[in-house]
Coordinates of C-alpha atoms and ligand atoms in Angstrom, one line a residue:
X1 CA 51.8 -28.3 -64.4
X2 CA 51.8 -31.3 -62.2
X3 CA 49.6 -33.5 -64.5
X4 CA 52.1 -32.7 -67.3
X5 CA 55.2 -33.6 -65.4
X6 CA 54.5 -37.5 -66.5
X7 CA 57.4 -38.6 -67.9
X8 CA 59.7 -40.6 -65.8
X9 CA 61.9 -43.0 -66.2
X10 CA 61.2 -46.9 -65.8
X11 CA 64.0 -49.5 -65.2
X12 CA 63.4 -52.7 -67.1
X13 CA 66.1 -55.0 -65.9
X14 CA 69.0 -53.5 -65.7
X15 CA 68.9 -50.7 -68.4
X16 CA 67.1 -47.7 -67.8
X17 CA 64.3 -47.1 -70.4
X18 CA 61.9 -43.8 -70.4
X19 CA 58.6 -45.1 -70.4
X20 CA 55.3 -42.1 -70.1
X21 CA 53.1 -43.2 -67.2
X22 CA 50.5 -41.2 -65.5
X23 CA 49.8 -41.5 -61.7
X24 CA 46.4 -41.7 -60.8
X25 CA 46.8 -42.6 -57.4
X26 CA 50.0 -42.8 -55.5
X27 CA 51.2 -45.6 -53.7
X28 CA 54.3 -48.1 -53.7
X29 CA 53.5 -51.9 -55.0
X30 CA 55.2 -54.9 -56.0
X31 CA 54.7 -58.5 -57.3
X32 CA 54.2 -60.5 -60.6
X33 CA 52.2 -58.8 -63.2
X34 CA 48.4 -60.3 -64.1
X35 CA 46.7 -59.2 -67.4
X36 CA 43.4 -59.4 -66.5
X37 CA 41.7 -59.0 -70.4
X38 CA 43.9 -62.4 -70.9
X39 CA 42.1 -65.2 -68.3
X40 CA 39.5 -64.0 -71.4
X41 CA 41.0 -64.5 -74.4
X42 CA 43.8 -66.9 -73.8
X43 CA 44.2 -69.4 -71.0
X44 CA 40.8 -70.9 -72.0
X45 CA 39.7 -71.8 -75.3
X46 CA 39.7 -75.5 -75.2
X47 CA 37.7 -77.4 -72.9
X48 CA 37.4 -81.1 -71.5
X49 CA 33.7 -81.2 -70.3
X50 CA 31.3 -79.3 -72.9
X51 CA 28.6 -80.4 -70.4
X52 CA 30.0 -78.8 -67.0
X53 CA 30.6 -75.7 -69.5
X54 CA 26.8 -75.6 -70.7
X55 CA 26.0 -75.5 -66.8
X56 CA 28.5 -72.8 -66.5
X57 CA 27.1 -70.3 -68.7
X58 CA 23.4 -71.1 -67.8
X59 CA 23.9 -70.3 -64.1
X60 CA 26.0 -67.5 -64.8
X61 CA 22.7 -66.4 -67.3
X62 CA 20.6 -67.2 -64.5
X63 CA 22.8 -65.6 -61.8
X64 CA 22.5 -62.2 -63.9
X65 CA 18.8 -62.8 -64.7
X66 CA 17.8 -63.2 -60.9
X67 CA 19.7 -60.1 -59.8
X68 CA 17.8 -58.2 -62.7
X69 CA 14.6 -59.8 -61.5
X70 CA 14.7 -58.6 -58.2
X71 CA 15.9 -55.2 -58.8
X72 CA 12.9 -54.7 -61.3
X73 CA 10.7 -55.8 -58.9
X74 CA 11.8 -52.3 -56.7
X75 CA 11.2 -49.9 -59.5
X76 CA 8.1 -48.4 -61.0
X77 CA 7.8 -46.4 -64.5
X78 CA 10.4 -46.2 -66.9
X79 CA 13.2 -47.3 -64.5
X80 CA 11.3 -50.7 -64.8
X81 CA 10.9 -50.5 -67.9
X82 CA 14.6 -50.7 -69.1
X83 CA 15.4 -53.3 -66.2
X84 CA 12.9 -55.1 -67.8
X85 CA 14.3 -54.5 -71.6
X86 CA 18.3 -55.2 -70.5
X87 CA 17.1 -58.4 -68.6
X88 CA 15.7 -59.5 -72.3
X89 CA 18.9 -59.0 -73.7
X90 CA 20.6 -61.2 -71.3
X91 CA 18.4 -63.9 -71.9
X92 CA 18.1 -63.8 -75.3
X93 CA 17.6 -67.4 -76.7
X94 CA 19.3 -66.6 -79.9
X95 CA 22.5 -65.4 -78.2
X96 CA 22.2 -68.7 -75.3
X97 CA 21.6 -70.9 -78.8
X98 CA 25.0 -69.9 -80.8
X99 CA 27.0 -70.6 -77.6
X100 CA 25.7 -73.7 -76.3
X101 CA 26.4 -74.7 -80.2
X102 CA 29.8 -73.4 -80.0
X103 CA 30.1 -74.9 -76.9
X104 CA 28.9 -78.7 -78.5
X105 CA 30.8 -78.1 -82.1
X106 CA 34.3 -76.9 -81.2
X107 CA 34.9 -77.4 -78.0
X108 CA 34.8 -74.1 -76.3
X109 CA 34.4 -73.1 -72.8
X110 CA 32.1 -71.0 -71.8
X111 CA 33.2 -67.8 -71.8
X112 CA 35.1 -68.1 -74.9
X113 CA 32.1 -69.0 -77.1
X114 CA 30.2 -65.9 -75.3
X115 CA 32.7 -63.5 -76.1
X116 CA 32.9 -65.0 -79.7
X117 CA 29.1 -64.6 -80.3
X118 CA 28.7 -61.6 -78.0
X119 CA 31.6 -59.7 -80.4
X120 CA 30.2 -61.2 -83.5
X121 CA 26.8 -59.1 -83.1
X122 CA 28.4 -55.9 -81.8
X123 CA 30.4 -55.9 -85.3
X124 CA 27.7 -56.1 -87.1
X125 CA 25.6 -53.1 -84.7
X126 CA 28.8 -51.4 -85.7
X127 CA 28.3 -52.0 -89.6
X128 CA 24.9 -50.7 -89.4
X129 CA 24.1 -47.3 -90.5
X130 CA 20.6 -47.1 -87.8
X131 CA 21.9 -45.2 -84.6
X132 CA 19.3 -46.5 -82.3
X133 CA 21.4 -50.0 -83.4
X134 CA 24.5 -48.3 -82.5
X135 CA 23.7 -47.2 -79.0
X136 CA 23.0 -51.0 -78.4
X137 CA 26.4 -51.4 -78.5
X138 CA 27.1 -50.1 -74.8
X139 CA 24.0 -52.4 -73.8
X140 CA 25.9 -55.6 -75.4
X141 CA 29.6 -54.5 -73.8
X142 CA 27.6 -54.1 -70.9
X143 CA 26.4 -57.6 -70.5
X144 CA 29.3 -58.7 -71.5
X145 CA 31.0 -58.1 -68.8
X146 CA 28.5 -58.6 -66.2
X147 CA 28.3 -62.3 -67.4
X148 CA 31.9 -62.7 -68.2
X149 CA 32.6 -61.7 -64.6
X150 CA 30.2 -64.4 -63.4
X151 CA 32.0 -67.1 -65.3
X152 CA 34.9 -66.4 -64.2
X153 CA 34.6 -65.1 -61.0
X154 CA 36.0 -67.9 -58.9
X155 CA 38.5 -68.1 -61.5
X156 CA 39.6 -64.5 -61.2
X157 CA 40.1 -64.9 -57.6
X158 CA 42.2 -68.0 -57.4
X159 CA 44.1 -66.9 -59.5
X160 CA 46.2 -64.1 -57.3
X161 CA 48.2 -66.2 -54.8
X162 CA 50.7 -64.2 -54.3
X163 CA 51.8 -60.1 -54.3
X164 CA 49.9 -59.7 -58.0
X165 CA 50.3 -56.0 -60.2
X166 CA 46.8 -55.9 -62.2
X167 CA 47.0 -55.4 -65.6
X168 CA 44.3 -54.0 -67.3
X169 CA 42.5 -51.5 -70.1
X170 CA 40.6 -49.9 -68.6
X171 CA 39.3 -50.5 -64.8
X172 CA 35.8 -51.1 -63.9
X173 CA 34.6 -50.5 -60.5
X174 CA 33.1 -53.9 -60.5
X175 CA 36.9 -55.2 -60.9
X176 CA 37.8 -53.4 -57.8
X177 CA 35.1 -54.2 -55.3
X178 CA 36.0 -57.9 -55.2
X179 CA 39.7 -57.1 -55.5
X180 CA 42.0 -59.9 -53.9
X181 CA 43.8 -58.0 -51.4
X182 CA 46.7 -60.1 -53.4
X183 CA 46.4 -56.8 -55.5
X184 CA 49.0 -54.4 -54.7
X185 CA 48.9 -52.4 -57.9
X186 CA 47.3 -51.5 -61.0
X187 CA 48.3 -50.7 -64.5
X188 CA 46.0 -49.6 -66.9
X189 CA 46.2 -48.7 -70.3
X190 CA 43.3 -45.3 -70.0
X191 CA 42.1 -43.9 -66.8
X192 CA 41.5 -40.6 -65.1
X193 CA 41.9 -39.5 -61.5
X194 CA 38.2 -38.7 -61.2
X195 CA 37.0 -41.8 -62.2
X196 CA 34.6 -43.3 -59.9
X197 CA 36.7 -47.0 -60.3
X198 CA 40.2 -44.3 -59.4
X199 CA 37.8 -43.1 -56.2
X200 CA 37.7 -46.9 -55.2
X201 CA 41.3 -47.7 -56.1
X202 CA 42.3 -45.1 -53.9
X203 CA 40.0 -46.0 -51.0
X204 CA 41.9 -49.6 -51.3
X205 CA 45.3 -47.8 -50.7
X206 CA 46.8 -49.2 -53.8
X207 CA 48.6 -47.4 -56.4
X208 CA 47.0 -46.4 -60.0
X209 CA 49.1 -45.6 -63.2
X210 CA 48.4 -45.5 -66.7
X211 CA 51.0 -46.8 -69.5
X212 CA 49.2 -46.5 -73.2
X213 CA 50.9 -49.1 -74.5
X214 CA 51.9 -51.6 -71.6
X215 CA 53.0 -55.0 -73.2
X216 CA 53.8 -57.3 -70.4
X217 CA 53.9 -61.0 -70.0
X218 CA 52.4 -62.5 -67.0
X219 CA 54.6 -63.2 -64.2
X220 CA 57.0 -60.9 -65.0
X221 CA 58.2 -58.9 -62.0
X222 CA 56.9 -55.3 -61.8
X223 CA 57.4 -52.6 -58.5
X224 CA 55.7 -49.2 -58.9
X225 CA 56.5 -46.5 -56.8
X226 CA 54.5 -43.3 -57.4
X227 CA 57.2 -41.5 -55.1
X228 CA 60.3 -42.1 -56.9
X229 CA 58.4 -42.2 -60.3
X230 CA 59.9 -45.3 -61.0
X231 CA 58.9 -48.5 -62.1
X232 CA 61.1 -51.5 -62.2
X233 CA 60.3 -54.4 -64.6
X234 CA 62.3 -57.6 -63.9
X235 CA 65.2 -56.1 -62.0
X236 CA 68.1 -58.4 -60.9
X237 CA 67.4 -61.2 -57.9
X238 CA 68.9 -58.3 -55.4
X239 CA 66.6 -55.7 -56.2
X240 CA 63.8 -57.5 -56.5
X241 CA 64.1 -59.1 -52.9
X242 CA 65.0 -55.9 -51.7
X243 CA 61.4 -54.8 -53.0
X244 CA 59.8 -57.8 -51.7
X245 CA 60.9 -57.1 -48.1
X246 CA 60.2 -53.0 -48.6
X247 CA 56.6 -53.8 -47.7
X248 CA 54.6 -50.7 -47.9
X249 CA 56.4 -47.6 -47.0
X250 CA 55.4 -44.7 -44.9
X251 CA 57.0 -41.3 -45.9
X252 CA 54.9 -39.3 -43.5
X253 CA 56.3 -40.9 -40.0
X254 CA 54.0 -38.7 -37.3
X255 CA 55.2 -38.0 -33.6
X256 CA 52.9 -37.4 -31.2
X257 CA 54.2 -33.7 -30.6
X258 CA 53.1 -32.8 -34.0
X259 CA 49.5 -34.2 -33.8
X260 CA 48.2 -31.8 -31.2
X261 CA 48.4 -29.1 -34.0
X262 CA 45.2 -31.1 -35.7
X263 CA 42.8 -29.6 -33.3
X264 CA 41.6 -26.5 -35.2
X265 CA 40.9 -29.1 -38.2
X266 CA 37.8 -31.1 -39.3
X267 CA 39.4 -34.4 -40.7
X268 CA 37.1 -36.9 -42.1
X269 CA 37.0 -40.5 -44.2
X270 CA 35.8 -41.3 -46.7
X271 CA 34.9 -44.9 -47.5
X272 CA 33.1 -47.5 -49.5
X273 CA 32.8 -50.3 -46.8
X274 CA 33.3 -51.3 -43.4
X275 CA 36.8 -52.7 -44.4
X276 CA 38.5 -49.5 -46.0
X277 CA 39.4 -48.4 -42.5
X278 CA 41.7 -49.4 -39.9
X279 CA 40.1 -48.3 -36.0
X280 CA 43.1 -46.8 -35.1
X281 CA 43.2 -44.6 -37.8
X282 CA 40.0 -43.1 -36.1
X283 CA 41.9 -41.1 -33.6
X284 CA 43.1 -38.7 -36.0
X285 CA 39.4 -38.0 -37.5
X286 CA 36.0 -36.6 -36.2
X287 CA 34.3 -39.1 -38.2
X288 CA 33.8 -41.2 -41.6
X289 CA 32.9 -38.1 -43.6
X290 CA 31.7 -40.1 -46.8
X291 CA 30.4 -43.8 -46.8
X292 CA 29.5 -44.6 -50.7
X293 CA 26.9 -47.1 -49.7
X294 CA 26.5 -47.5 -53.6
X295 CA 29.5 -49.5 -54.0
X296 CA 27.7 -52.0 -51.5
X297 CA 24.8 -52.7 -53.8
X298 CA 27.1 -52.8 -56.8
X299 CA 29.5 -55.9 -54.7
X300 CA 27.0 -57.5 -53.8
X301 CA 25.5 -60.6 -56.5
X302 CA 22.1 -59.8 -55.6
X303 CA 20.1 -56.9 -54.4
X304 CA 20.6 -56.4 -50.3
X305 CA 17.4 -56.3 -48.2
X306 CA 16.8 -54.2 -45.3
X307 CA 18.0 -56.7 -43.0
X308 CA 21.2 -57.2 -44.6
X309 CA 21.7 -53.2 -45.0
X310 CA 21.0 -52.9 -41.2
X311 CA 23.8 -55.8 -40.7
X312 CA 26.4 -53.9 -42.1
X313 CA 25.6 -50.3 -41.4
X314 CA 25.5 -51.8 -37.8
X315 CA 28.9 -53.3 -38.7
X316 CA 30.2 -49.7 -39.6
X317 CA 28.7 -48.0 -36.6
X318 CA 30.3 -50.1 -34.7
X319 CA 34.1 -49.9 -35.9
X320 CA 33.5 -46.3 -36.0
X321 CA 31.6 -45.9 -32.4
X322 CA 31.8 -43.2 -30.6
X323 CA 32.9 -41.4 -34.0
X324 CA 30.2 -40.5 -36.3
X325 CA 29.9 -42.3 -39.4
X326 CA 27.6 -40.0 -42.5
X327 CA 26.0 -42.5 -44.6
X328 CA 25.2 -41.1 -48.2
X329 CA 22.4 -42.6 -49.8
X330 CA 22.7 -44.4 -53.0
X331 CA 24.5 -42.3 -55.5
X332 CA 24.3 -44.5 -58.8
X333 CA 25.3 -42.7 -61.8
X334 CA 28.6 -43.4 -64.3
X335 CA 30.3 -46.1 -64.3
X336 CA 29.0 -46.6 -60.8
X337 CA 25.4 -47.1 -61.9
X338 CA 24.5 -50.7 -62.3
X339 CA 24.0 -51.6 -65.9
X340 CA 20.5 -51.7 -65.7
X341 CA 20.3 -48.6 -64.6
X342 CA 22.5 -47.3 -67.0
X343 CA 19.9 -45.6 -69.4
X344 CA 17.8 -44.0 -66.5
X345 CA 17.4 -40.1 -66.0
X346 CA 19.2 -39.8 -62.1
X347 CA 19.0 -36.6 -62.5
X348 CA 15.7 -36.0 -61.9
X349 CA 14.9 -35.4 -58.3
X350 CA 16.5 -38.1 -56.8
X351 CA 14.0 -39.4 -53.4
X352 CA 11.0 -39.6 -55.5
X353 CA 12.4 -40.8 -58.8
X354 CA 12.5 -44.2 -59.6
X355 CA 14.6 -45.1 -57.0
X356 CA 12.2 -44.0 -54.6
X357 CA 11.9 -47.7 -53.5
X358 CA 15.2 -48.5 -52.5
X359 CA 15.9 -45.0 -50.8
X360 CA 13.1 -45.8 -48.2
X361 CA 14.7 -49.2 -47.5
X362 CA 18.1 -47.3 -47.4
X363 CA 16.5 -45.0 -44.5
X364 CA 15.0 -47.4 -42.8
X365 CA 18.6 -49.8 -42.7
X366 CA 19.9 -47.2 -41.5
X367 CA 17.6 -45.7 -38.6
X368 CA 17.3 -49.3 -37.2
X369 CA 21.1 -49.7 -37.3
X370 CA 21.4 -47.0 -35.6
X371 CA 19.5 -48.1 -32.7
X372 CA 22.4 -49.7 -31.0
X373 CA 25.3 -47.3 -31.2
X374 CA 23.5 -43.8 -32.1
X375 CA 26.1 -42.6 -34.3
X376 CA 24.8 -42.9 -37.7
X377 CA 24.0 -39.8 -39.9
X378 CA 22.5 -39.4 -43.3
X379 CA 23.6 -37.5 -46.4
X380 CA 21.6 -36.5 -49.6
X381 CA 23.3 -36.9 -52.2
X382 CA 23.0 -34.8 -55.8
X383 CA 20.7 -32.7 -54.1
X384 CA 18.8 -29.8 -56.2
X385 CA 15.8 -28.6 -54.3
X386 CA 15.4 -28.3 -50.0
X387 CA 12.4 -29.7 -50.3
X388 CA 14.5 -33.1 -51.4
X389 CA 16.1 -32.7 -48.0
X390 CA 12.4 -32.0 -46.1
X391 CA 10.6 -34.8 -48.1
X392 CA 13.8 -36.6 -47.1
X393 CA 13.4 -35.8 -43.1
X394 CA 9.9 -36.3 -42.9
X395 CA 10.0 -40.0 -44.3
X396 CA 12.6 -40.8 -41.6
X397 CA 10.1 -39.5 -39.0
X398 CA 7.4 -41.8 -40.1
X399 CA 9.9 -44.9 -40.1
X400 CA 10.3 -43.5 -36.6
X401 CA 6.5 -43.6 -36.2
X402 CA 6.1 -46.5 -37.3
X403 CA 8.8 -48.4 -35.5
X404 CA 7.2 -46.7 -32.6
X405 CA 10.7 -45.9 -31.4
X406 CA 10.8 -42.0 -31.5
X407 CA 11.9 -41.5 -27.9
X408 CA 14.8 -44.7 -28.0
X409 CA 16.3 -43.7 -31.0
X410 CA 18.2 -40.3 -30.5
X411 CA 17.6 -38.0 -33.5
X412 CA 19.5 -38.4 -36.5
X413 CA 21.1 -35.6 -38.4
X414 CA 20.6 -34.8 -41.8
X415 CA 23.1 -33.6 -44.0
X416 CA 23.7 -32.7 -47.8
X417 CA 26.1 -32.8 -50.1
X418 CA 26.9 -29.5 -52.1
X419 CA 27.2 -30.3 -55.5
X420 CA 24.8 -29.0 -58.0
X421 CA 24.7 -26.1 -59.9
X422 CA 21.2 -26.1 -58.6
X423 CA 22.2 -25.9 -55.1
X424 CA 24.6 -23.8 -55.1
X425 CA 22.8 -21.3 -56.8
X426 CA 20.4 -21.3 -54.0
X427 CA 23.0 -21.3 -51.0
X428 CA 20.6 -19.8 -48.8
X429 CA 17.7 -22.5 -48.9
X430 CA 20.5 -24.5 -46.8
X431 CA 20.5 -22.9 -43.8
X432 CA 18.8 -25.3 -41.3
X433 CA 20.4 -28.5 -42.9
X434 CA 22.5 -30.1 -39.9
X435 CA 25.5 -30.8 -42.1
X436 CA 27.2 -29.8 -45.6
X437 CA 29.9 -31.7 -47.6
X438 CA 31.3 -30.3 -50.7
X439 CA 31.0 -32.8 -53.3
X440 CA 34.0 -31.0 -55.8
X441 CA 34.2 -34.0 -58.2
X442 CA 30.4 -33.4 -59.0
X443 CA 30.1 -29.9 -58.2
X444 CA 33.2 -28.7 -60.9
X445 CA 31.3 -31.0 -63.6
X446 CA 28.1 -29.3 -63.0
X447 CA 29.9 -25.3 -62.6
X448 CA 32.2 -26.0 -65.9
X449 CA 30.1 -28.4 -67.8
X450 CA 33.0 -30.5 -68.3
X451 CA 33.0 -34.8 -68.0
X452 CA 34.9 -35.5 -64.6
X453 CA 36.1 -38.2 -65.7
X454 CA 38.0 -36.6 -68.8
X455 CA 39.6 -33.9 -66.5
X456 CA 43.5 -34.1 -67.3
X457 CA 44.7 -30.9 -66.0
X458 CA 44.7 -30.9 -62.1
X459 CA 46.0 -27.7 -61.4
X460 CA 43.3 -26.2 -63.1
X461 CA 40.8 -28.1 -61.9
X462 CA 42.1 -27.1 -58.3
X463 CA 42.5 -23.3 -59.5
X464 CA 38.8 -23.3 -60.6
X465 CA 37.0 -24.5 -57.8
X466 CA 38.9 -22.8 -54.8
X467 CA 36.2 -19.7 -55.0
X468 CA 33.0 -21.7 -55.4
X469 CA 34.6 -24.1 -52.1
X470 CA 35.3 -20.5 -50.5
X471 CA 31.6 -19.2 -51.3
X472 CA 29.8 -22.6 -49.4
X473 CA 32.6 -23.1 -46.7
X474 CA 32.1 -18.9 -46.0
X475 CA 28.5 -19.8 -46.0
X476 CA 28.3 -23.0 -43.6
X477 CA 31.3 -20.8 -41.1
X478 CA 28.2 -17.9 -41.0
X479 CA 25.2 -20.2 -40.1
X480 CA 27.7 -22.5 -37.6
X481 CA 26.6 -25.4 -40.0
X482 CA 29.8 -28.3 -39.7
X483 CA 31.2 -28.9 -43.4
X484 CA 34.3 -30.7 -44.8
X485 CA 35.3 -31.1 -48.5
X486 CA 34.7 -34.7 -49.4
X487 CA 35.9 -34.9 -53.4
X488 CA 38.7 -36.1 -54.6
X489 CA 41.0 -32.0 -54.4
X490 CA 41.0 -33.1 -50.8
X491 CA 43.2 -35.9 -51.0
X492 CA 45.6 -34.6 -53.6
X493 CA 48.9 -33.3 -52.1
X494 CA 49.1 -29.8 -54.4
X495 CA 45.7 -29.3 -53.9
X496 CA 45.1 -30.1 -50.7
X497 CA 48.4 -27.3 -49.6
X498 CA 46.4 -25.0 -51.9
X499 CA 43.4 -25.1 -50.1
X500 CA 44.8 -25.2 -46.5
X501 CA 46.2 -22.3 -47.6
X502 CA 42.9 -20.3 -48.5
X503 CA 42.2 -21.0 -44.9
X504 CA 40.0 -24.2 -45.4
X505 CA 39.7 -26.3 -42.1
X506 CA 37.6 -28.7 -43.2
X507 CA 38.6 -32.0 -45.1
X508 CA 37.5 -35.7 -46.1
X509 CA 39.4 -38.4 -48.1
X510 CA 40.4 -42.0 -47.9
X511 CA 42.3 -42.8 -45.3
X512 CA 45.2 -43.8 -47.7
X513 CA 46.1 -40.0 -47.6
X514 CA 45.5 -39.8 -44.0
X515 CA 49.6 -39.5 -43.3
X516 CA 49.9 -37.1 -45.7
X517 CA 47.2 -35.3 -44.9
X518 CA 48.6 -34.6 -41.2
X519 CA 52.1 -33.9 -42.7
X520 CA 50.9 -31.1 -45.3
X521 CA 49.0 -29.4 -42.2
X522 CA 52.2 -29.1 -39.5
X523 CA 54.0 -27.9 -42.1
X524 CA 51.5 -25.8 -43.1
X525 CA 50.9 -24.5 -38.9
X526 CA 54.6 -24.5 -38.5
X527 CA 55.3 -22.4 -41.5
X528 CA 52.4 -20.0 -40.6
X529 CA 53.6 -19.9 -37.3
X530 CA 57.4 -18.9 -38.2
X531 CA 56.3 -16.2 -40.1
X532 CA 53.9 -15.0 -37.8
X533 CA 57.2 -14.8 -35.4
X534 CA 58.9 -13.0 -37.6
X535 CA 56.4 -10.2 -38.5
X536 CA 55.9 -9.9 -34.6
X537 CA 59.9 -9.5 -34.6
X538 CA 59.5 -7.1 -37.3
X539 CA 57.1 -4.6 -35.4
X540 CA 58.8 -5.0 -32.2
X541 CA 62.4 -3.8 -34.2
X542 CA 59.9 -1.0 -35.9
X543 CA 59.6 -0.1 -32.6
Ligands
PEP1 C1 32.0 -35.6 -55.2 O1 31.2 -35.5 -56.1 O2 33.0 -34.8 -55.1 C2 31.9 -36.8 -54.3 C3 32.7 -36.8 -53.3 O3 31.0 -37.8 -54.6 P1 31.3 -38.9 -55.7 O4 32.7 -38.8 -56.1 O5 30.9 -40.2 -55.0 O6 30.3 -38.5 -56.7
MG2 MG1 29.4 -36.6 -56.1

């Protein structure tokens, strides 16, 4: 079993120790190690200025608190409700009392004296035998973080100047979005490959392992390389200048010969931003398969108008032009959701939900980006009922109305992502959409019940959801309706040989495994071919 095969050896200096690591996304990376939970806890305890530290925390505070603001100001019902409720939390005068105290008395900076007062009330939620008191506790992590991040944000990012291996417990999509591209790997002590913060990792190219018990001083020297299973810890001055000069390598070498075999396939990207993509890698693809516009919203410090939507989604169709470039709307849930947003039923039906709001301003972005270059889609994501998708179609045609544009713009297509129980229960209703991408991450979670971000064993996971792929990829192939698979089984090597060979054509994934991706499929044509050769030789013989 290939997520069982995760114990390789690791060099640490010279000797050779065994050390268990699992690879959650592959990749080769080296440079001094960073422990990210430490600019925390120990660089900064002390300060010189208890003033410039009170200002710290307070526009951090009011950083957080405008965001919150303006997001609550888009919902209506409950969603407002509990922006309304978290933004309390943040502001709590009790909470901003202790610190500024702690701050004044002993000479703490900022952060320190909020993670002192912040842990101090989670241990005693913990102590408390009230569950409604408990479940607080994910609320208090939660704003932890966001205004931990704040204080230190500049911080965080001056810190990497140099080739920088991220240590950390546990990683938080927030961590990765303003990622230094200083980053060239991450250690983390849990993690699973389905993770949404994994999905981004991997969309950043950058390679992913988890080590339980990783003890490493910062500084220290550390390659990984996912390929060789090995990672070195402070080798000797030759080997480590022999990593530095590596730079990143590329197994999967293509020649142009080879390529030409690509033309019975549907390869797509997926991305999370204009930036995850080089333009040349566009020659190889139809299109950008997946753009996870939610990872915008979650980047950015406040919450992104329609003007600065249309700005980048312009950007986008741009770099991508004449490819096509399917922009999903928002899909917050997980650890992708905001925090405020945490508590909310998504699962609801998602256009008119709370959300409704900020999926009209998504739509509209989008159809006035799309204006210049033409080549702009949009996706549904999560969805459970067609009449999502028609409720869906019919606001674009009024933004069309009312922008009085219908003729300029040329229509847009419409597209879904499979991934429901729901929906694909109900195949048929999806005849006349204009596009279909298989969501598996979402779509195995919702068939099996299971958490996908506690799935462990992969080949499973791949053996399970080969027939339901078959049943919507049969279906799309019947009503001539384009589809790719967009989760993460489409970017794994095993998986993605598996499903090649149950005769899928159609693929998405980051453009990290865009080398691979080519490699597995002349192989696989090459293969097929030779065998194909050898039957005929058969007969002929037979004969
Ligand atoms: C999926 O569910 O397979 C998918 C691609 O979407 P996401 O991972 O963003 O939920
Ligand atoms: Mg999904």
């Amino acid at each position: 079993r290939q997520w069982r095969r995760d114990v390789w050896f690791g060099r640490i200096s010279k000797g050779t120790t065994r050390v268990n690591f699992n690879i959650i996304v592959n990749g080769y990376g080296a440079g001094k190690a960073y422990n990210l939970d430490e600019i925390y806890m120990l660089e900064t305890v002390k300060c010189k200025n208890p003033y410039r530290e009170k200002r710290v925390f307070i526009d951090a505070i009011n950083n957080y608190v405008s965001d919150l603001y303006e997001i609550e100001n888009k919902m209506q019902g409950e969603g407002k409700q509990i922006v309304a409720a978290h933004r309390y939390l943040v502001s709590d005068h009790v909470v901003g009392n202790e610190v500024f105290s702690r701050i004044k008395l002993n000479s703490e900076t900022a952060g320190y004296a909020y993670i002192k007062v912040i842990d101090k009330h989670i241990a005693e939620l913990k102590k408390s035998h009230n569950e409604l008191f408990k479940e607080r506790i994910a609320d208090f992590e939660d704003v932890k973080y966001q205004v931990l991040s704040r204080i230190y944000n500049k911080k965080f990012k001056q810190n990497f100047n140099g080739p920088t291996i991220l240590i950390v417990n546990e990683v938080l999509p927030s961590m990765i979005l303003n990622l230094s591209k200083n980053v060239k790997g991450i250690i983390a002590r849990k993690g699973s490959t389905l993770s949404h913060a994994a999905i981004l990792v991997k969309e950043k190219g950058i390679p992913l392992i988890v080590i339980k018990n990783i003890n490493i001083k910062n500084n220290t020297f550390i390659a990984i390389d996912t390929q060789t299973k090995l990672i070195d810890i402070n080798p000797d001055a030759d080997t480590k200048k022999a990593y530095q000069t590596r730079g990143r390598i590329n197994t999967y070498k293509l020649n142009d010969r080879k390529k030409t075999y690509l033309k019975n396939f549907n390869l797509q990207l997926n991305i999370s931003g204009p930036e995850d993509f080089l333009q040349s890698s566009l020659k190889h693809v139809d299109g950008i398969g997946l753009f996870r516009t939610e990872h915008l919203f979650l980047k950015s410090p406040h919450y992104l108008s329609v003007e600065e939507q249309t700005l980048i989604y312009e950007k986008v169709a741009l770099k991508s032009f004449p490819k096509y470039v399917n922009i999903r709307l928002v899909d917050f849930k997980g650890d992708k959701s905001p925090s405020y947003l945490k508590n909310l039923d998504l699962n609801e039906f998602l256009f008119f939900g709370p959300l409704n709001e900020i999926y009209k301003e998504q739509i509209e972005a989008i159809i006035r980006a799309n204006e210049k270059y033409g080549n702009l889609r949009i996706m549904i994501p999560m969805i459970r009922q067609i009449e999502e998708y028609h409720h869906v179609r019919d606001y674009m045609n009024l933004v069309l109305d009312n922008l009085n544009r219908v003729r300029l713009t040329p229509a847009l297509k419409l597209g879904v992502m499979l991934e429901t129980f729901e929906a694909f229960e109900n195949l048929n209703d999806y005849k006349t959409v204009d596009f279909i991408s298989i969501g598996t991450n979402d779509l195995s979670t919702e068939l099996y019940l299971t958490d996908r971000s506690k799935i462990t064993d992969y080949v499973y996971h791949t053996k399970s959801m080969i027939e339901p792929i078959k049943t919507i990829s049969k279906f799309s192939k019947r009503h001539n309706i384009p589809y790719s698979i967009c989760g993460d089984l489409a970017s794994n090597t095993d998986s993605f040989s598996k499903l090649l060979r149950s005769q899928e054509i159609g693929f998405s994934f980051p453009e990290s495994f865009l080398n691979q991706a080519i490699y597995l499929i002349n192989t696989y044509v090459v293969e097929k071919k030779k065998s194909k050769d050898l039957r005929d030789k058969k007969q002929k013989t037979k004969k």
